[in-house]
Coordinates of C-alpha atoms in Angstrom, one line a residue:
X1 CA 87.1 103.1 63.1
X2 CA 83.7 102.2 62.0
X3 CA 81.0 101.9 64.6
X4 CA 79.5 97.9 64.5
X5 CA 76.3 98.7 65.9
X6 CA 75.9 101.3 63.8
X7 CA 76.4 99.8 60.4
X8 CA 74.5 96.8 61.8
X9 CA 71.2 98.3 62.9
X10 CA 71.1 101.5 60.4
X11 CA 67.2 101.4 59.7
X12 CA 66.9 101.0 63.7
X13 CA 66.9 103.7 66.4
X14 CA 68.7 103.2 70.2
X15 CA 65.5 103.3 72.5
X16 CA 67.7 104.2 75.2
X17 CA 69.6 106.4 74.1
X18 CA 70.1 109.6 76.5
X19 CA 69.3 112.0 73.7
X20 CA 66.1 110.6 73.3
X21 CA 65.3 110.7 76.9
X22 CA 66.8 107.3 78.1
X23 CA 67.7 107.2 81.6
X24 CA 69.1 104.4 84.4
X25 CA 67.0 104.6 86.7
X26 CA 67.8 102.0 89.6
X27 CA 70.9 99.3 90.2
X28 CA 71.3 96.6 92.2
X29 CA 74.8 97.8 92.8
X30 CA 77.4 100.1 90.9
X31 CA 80.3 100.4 93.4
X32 CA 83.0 100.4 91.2
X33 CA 81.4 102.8 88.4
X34 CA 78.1 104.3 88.3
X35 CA 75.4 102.9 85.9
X36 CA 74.8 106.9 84.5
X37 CA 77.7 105.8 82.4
X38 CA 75.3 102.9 80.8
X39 CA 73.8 105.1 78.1
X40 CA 76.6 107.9 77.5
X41 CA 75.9 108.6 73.7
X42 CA 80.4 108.6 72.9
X43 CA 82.3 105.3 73.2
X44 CA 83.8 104.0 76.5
X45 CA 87.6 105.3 77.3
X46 CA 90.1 103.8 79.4
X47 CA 92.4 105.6 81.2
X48 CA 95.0 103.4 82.3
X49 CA 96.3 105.7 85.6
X50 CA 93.1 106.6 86.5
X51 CA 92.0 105.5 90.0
X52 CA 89.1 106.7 92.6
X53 CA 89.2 105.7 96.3
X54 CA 86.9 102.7 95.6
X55 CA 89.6 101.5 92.9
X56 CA 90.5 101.2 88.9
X57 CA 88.3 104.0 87.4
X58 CA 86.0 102.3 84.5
X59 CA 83.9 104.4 81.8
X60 CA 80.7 102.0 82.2
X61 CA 78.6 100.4 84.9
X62 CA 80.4 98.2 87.2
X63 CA 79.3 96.4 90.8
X64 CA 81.3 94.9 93.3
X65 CA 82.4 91.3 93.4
X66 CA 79.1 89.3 94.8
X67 CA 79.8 87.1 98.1
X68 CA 76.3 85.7 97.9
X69 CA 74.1 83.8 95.2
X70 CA 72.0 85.8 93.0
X71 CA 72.8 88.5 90.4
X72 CA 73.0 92.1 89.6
X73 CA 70.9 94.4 87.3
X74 CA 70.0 97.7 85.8
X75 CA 66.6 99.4 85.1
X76 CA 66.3 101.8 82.1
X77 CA 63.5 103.8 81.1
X78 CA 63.7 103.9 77.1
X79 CA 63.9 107.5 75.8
X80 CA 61.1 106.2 73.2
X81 CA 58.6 103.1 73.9
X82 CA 59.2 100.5 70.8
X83 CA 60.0 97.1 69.8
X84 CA 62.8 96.1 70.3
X85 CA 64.6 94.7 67.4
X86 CA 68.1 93.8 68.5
X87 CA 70.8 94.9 71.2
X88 CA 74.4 95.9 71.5
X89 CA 76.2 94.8 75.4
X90 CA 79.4 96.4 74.6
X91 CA 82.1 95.2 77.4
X92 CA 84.8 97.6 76.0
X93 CA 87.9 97.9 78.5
X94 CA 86.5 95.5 80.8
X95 CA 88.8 92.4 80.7
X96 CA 89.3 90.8 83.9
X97 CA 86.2 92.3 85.3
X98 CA 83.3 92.1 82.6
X99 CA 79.9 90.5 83.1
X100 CA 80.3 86.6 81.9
X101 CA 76.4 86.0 80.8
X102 CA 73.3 88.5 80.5
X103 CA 70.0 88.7 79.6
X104 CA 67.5 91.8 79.2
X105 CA 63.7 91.8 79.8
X106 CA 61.0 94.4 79.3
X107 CA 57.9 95.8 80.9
X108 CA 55.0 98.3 80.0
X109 CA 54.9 101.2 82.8
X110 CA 54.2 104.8 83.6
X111 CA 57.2 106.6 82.2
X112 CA 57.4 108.4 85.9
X113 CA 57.6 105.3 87.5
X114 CA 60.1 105.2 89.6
X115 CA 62.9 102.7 89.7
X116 CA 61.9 101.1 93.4
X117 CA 58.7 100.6 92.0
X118 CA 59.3 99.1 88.9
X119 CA 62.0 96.6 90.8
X120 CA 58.9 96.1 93.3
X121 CA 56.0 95.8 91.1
X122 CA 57.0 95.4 87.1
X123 CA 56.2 92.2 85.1
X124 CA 59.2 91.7 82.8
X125 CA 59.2 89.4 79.9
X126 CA 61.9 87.8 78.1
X127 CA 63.6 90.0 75.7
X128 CA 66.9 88.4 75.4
X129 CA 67.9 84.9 77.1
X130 CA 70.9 84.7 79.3
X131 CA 73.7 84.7 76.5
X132 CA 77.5 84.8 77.1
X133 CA 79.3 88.2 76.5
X134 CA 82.8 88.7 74.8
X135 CA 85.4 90.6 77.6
X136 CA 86.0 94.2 75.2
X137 CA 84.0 93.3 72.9
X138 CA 80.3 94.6 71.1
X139 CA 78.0 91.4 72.0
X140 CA 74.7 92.0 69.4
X141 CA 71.5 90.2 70.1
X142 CA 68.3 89.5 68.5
X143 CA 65.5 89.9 70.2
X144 CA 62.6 87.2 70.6
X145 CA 59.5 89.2 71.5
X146 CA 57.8 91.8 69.2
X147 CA 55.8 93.6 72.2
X148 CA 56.3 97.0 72.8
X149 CA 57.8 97.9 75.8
X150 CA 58.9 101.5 78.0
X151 CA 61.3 100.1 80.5
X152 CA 64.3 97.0 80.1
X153 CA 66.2 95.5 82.9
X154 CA 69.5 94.6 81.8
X155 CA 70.8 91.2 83.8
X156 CA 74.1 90.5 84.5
X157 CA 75.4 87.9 86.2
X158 CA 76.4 87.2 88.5
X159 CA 78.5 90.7 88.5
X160 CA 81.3 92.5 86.6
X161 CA 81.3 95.5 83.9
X162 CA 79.4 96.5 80.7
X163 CA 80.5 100.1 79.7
X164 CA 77.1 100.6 77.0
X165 CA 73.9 99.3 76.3
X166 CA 72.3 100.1 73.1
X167 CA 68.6 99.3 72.9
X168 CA 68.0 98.9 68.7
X169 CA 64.3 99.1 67.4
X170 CA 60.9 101.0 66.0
X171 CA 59.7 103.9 68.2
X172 CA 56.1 102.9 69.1
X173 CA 54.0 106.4 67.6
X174 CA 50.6 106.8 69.4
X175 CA 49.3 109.3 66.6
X176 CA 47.2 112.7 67.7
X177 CA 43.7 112.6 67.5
X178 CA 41.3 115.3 66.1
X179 CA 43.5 118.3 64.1
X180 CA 46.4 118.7 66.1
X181 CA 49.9 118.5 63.9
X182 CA 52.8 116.5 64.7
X183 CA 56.4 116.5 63.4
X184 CA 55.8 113.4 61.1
X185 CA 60.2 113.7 60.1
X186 CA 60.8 113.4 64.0
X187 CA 63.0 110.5 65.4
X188 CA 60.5 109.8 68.6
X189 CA 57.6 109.9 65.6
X190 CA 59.3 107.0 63.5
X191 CA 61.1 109.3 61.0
X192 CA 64.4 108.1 59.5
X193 CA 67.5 110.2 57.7
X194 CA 68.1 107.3 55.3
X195 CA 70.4 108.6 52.8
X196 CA 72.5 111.7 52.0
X197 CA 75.3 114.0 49.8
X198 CA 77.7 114.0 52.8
X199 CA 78.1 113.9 56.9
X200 CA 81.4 114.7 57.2
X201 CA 80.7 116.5 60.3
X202 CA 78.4 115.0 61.8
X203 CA 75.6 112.2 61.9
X204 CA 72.5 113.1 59.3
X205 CA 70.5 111.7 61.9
X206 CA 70.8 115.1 64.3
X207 CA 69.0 116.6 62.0
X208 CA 66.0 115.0 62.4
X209 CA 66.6 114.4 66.5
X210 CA 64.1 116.0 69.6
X211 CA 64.8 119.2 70.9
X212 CA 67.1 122.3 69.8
X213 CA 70.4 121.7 68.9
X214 CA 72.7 122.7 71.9
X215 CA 76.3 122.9 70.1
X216 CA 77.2 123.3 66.5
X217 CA 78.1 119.2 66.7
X218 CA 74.6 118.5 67.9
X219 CA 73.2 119.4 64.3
X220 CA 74.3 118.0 60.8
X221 CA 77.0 119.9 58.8
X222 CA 78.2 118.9 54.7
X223 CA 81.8 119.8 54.3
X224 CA 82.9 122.7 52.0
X225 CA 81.7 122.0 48.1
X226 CA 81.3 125.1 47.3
X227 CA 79.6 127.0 44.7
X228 CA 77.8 125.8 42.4
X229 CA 78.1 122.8 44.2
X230 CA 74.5 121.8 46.4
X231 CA 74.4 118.7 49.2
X232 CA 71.5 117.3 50.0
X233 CA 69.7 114.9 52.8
X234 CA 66.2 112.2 52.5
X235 CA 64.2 111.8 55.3
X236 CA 61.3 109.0 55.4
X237 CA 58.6 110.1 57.6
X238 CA 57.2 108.5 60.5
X239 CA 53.8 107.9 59.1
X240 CA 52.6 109.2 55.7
X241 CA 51.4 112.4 56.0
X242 CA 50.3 115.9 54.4
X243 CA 52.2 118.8 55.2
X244 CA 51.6 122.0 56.4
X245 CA 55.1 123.7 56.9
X246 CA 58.7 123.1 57.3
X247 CA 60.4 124.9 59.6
X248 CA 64.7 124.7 59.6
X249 CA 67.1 126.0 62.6
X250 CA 70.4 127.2 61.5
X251 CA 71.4 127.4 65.5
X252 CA 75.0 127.7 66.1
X253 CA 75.7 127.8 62.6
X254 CA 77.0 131.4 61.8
X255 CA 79.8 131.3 59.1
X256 CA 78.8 128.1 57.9
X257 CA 75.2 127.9 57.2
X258 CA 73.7 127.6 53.5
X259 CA 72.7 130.4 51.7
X260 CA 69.3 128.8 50.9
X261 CA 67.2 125.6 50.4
X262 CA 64.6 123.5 48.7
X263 CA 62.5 120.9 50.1
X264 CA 60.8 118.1 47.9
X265 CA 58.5 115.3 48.2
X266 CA 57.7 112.0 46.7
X267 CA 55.2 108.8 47.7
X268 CA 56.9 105.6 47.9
X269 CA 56.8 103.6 50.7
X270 CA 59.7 100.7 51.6
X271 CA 61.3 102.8 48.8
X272 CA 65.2 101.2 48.4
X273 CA 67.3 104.1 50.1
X274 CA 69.6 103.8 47.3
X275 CA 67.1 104.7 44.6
X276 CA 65.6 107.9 46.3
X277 CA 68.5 110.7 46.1
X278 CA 68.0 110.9 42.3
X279 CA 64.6 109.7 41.4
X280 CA 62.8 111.5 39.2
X281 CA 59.6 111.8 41.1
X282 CA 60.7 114.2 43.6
X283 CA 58.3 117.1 43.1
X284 CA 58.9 120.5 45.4
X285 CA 56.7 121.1 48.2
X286 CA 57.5 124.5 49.1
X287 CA 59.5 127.7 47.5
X288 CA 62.9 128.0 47.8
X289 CA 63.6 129.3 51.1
X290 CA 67.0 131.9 51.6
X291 CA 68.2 131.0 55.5
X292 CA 70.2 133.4 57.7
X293 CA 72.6 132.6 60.5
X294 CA 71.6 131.0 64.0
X295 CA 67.7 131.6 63.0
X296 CA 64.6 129.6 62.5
X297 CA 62.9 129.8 59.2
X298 CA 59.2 128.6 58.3
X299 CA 58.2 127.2 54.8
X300 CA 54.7 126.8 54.4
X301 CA 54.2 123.5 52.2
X302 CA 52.1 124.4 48.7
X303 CA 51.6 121.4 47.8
X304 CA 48.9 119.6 49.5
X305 CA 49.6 116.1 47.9
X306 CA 50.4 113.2 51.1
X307 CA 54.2 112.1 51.1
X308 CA 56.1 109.5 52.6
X309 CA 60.2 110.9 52.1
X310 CA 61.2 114.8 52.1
X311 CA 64.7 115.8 50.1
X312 CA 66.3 118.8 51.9
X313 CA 68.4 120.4 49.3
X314 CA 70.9 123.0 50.8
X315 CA 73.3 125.0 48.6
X316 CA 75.7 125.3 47.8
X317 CA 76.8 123.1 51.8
X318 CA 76.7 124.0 55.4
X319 CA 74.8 123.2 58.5
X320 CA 71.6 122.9 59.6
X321 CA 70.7 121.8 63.3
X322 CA 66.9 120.7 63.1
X323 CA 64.5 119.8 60.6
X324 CA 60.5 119.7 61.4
X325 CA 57.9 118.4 59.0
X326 CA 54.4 119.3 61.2
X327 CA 51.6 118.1 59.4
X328 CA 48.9 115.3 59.3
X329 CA 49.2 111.2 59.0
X330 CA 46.9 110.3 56.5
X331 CA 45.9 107.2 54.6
X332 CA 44.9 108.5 51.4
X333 CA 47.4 107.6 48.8
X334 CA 47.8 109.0 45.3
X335 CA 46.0 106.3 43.8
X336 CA 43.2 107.4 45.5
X337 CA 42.9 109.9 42.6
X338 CA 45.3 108.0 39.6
X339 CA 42.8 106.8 36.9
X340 CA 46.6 104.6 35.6
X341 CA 47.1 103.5 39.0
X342 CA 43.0 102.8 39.3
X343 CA 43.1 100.9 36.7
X344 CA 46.3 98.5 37.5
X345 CA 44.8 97.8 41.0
X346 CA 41.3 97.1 39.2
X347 CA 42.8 94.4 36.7
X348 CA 42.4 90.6 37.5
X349 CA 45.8 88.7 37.7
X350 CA 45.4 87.7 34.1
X351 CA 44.6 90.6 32.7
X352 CA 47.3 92.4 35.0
X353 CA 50.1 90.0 33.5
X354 CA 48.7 90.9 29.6
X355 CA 49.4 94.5 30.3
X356 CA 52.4 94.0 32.1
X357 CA 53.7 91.5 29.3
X358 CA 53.0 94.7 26.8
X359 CA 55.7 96.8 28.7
X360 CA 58.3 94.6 29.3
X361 CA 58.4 90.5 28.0
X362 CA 60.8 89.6 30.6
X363 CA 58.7 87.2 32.1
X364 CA 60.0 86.8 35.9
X365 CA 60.0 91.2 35.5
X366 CA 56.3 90.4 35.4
X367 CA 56.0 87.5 38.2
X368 CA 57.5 90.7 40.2
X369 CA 55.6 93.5 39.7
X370 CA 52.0 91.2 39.8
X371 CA 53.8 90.3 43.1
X372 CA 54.0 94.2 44.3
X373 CA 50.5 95.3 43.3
X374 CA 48.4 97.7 44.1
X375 CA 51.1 100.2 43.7
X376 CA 50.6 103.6 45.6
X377 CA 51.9 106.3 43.6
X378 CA 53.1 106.4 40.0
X379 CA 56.8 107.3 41.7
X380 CA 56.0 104.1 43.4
X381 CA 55.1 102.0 39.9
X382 CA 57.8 103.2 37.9
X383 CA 60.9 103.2 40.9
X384 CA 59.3 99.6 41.4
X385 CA 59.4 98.4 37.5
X386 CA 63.5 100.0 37.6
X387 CA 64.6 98.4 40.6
X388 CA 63.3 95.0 39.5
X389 CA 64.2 95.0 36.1
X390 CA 67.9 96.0 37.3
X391 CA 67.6 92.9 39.7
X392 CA 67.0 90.6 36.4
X393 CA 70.2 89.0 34.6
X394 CA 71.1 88.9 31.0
X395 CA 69.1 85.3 30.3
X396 CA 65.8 87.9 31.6
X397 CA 67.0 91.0 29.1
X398 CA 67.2 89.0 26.2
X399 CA 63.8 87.8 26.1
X400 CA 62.7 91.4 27.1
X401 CA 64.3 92.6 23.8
X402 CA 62.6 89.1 22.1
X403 CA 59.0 90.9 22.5
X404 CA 60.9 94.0 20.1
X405 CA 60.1 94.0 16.4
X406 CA 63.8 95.2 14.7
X407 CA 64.0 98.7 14.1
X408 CA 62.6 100.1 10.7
X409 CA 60.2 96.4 10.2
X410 CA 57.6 96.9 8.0
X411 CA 54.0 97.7 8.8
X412 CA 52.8 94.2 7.9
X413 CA 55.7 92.2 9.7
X414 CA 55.1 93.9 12.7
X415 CA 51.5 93.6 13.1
X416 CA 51.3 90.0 12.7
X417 CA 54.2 89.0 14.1
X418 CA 54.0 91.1 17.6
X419 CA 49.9 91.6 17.4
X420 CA 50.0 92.5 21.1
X421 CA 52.1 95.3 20.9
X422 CA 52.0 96.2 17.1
X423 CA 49.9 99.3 18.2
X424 CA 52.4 100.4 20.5
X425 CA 55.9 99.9 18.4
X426 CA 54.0 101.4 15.7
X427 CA 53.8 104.5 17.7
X428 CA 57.5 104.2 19.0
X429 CA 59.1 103.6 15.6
X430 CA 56.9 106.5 14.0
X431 CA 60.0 108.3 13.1
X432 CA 61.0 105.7 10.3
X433 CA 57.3 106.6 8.4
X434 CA 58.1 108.3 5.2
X435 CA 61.9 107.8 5.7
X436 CA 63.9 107.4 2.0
X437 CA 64.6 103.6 0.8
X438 CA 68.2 104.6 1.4
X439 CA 67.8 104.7 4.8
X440 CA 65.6 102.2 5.5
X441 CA 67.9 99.7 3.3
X442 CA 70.6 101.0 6.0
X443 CA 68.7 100.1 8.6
X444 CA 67.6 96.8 7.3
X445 CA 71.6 96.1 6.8
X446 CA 72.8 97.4 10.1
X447 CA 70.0 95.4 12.3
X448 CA 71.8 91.9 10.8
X449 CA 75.0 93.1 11.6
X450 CA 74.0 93.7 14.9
X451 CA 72.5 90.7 15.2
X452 CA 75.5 89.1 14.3
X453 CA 77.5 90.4 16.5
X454 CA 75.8 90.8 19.4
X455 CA 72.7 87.6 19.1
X456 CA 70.1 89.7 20.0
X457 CA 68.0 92.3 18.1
X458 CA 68.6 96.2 18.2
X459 CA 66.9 97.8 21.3
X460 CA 66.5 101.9 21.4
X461 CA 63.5 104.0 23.3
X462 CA 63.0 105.5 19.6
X463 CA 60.1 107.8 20.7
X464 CA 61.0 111.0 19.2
X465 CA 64.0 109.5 16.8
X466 CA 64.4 110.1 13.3
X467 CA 65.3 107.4 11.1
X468 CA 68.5 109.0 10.6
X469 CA 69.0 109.4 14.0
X470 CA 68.2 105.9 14.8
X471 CA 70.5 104.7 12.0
X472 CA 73.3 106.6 13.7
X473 CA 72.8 105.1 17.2
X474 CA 72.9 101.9 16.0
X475 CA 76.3 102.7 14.0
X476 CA 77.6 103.6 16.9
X477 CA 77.1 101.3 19.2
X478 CA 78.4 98.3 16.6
X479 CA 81.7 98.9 17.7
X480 CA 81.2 98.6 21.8
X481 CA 82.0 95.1 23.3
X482 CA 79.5 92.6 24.1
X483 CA 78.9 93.3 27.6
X484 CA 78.7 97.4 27.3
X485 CA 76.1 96.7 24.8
X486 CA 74.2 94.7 26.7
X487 CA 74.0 96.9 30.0
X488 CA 73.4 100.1 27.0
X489 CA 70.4 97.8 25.6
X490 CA 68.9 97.0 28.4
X491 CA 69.1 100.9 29.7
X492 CA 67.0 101.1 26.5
X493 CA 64.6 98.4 27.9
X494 CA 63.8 100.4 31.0
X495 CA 63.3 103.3 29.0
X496 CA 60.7 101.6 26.5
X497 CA 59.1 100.0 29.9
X498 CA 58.9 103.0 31.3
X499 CA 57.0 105.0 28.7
X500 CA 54.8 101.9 27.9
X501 CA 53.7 102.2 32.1
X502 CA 52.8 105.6 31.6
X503 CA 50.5 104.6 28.6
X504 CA 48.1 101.9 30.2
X505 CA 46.2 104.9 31.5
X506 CA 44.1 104.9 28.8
X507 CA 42.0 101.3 28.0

């Protein structure tokens, strides 16, 4: 069964959470079952027979039936300070005997504070109002404070169960100062496993969790593919950073960890998850690196270029238990140093828009990618221009393919008619120059019948096409339907945009 507050807060990690360090510290009461059970990592049990001297055994924290006014409550110390985003009250199992309302407040305090002295002493603010909670049920919140805090006090009132508390938001990362390195793909640093081949066995965010691995389950483990087969994980960093090593544990893993892996790099940040486990920007950012069972292996990074994801590519599967990417934040960028990316950044809006226009005519592709200036990295640019033209419909393709001159037009058509980008089709259709009449004349005849059955003009990427081969593409592709042509068109489009991008290096 699929875990709600896990596919609800993905992008968010559980402050509290006892891996991390999370710990309940003091309760007002727990008679009936201890509040240690608050921030168990596995889901509550019941176990209907199962009975202590003090009554029904429950998996959560419970306290006794109040006789006077007031309320109970629960101080945590979060395993990582952050800002809280949202929270998950889960009364699983508790029917007849969960808490009706609760709230949950924060404060800023030593992290060895203890919990009589925080009850004494803390000033909590508001993190959730009192809301009512479901009996058996998850009960998600949004928080309304974006303050960072170390310690909540969960409220219930005015008694009754909760069996887990999940504490969803940012880790608050106080960076090192001078040289010393940090592990910028850590958890308690910020860093995020945001997309991978498989986790069959287990979650792809052990991987990337504090401390050594204690069990084969504490690590992350692909299922069998087998050769020549290859799995891989991305993790976006904490902070952007250059690297200085990589170092991967293979503990507990003995007849099941890969034979050997890569590691690669790219600079996007906010980059869609979706986009990043085939984009071609990754570049690798040490050598390929042959692991051995239940051992630790170091890869010193050679490239010294700052990145914001890491691809760990194992193959052909297995298990690894820890990944650590120890290096330096930085805020130099790759534009720092990209004359194209210079350039883009240096433009005025209207002279941004002209250039932009040149690549792609889609007009609201344009309003878009004005909109995400300056662009970072040329992995940024380019994964940017994809994933909005992809988010265009068809009304937004076909006036794309409206800035094309047809395929095989002659010189003097095409300079007057599409003067901005004459220069530029010119080059793209090169393989057409000194093509025989014959052809050309096919050409000619096939772009009107796919005009007429299609209503838009023939789109190719045609750098590096023969006439011929041109001829034959559009031959083909007469017979597809309507809407397969359209999606194949537009492919072309992002193609065309793509290499036209890559040209506004030079003035």
């Amino acid at each position: 069964m699929s875990d709600p507050g896990v596919i609800a807060f993905t992008d968010l990690v559980d402050l509290a959470a006892e891996s991390l360090g999370g710990h309940a510290l003091i309760a007002s009461d727990d008679f009936f079952a201890t509040k240690d059970n608050l921030l168990k990592s596995s889901h509550a049990v019941f176990e209907p027979d199962r009975y202590t001297d003090r009554g029904k055994w429950m998996d959560g924290w419970e306290s006794r039936r109040r006789r006077v006014p007031g309320h109970d409550w629960c101080i945590v110390r979060l395993g990582v300070p952050g800002r809280i985003r949202a929270v998950d009250i889960d009364t699983a199992h508790f029917l007849g005997n969960h808490a009706p309302y609760a709230s949950l407040e924060g404060c800023v305090a030593d992290p060895a504070a203890e919990g009589a002295e925080l009850r004494d002493t803390a000033t909590w603010i508001p993190v959730i109002r009192s809301v009512p909670l479901a009996r058996g049920s998850r009960n998600l919140c949004s928080s309304i404070t974006d303050q960072v805090f170390t310690h909540v006090r969960l409220n219930i009132y005015p008694d009754g169960g909760v069996a887990r508390l999940r504490v969803y938001g940012d880790p608050h990362v106080e960076l090192p100062e001078g040289d010393a390195a940090m592990d910028l793909a850590a958890i308690t640093a910020g860093g995020r496993a945001i997309v991978c081949s498989d986790a069959f066995f287990s979650p792809m965010s052990n991987l990337i969790a504090p401390g050594r691995s204690t069990f084969m389950g504490g690590g992350g483990e692909t299922r069998r593919s087998r050769p020549p087969g290859s799995d891989f994980i991305v993790v976006r960093l904490g902070h952007p950073g250059v690297l200085d090593r990589i170092v991967l544990e293979t503990h507990h893993f003995r007849g099941n960890y890969p034979d050997h892996a890569y590691v690669d790099g790219l600079y996007w940040p906010d980059a869609p998850p979706r986009l990043l486990a085939a984009d071609p920007g990754w570049h690798p950012i040490t050598a390929a690196c042959k692991l051995k069972a239940d051992a630790i292996a170091t890869l010193e990074v050679t490239d010294p270029a700052p990145v914001t994801h890491l691809r760990l590519r194992i193959v052909p599967d297995g298990g690894i238990s820890r990944m650590r990417a120890l290096g330096h934040p930085t805020l130099i960028t790759p534009a720092d140093t990209d004359p194209l990316l210079q350039r883009l950044a240096s433009m005025s809006d209207a002279q941004a828009r002209s250039a932009l226009t040149r690549c792609c005519g889609a007009t609201r592709w344009v309003d878009a990618m004005l909109a995400a200036r300056p662009f970072t990295s040329r992995v940024h640019l380019l994964g940017t221009a994809e994933q909005r033209w992809w988010h265009l419909g068809d009304g937004d393709w076909r006036e794309a393919f409206e800035h094309h001159p047809r395929i095989g037009a002659d010189l003097h058509t095409l300079r007057e008619r599409f003067a901005d980008t004459a220069s530029l089709s010119e080059g793209e259709q090169a393989g057409v120059t000194g093509a025989d009449d014959e052809v050309l004349q096919a050409l000619a005849e096939g772009n009107l019948a796919y005009e007429a059955r299609f209503g838009h003009i023939f789109i190719v990427c045609a750098s590096g096409l023969t006439a011929e081969e041109m001829l034959e593409r559009l031959s083909a592709r007469l017979d597809l339907t309507p809407e397969a042509e359209l999606r194949i068109a537009a492919e072309a489009q992002a193609q065309i945009t793509r290499l036209r991008l890559l040209s506004l290096e030079e003035p």
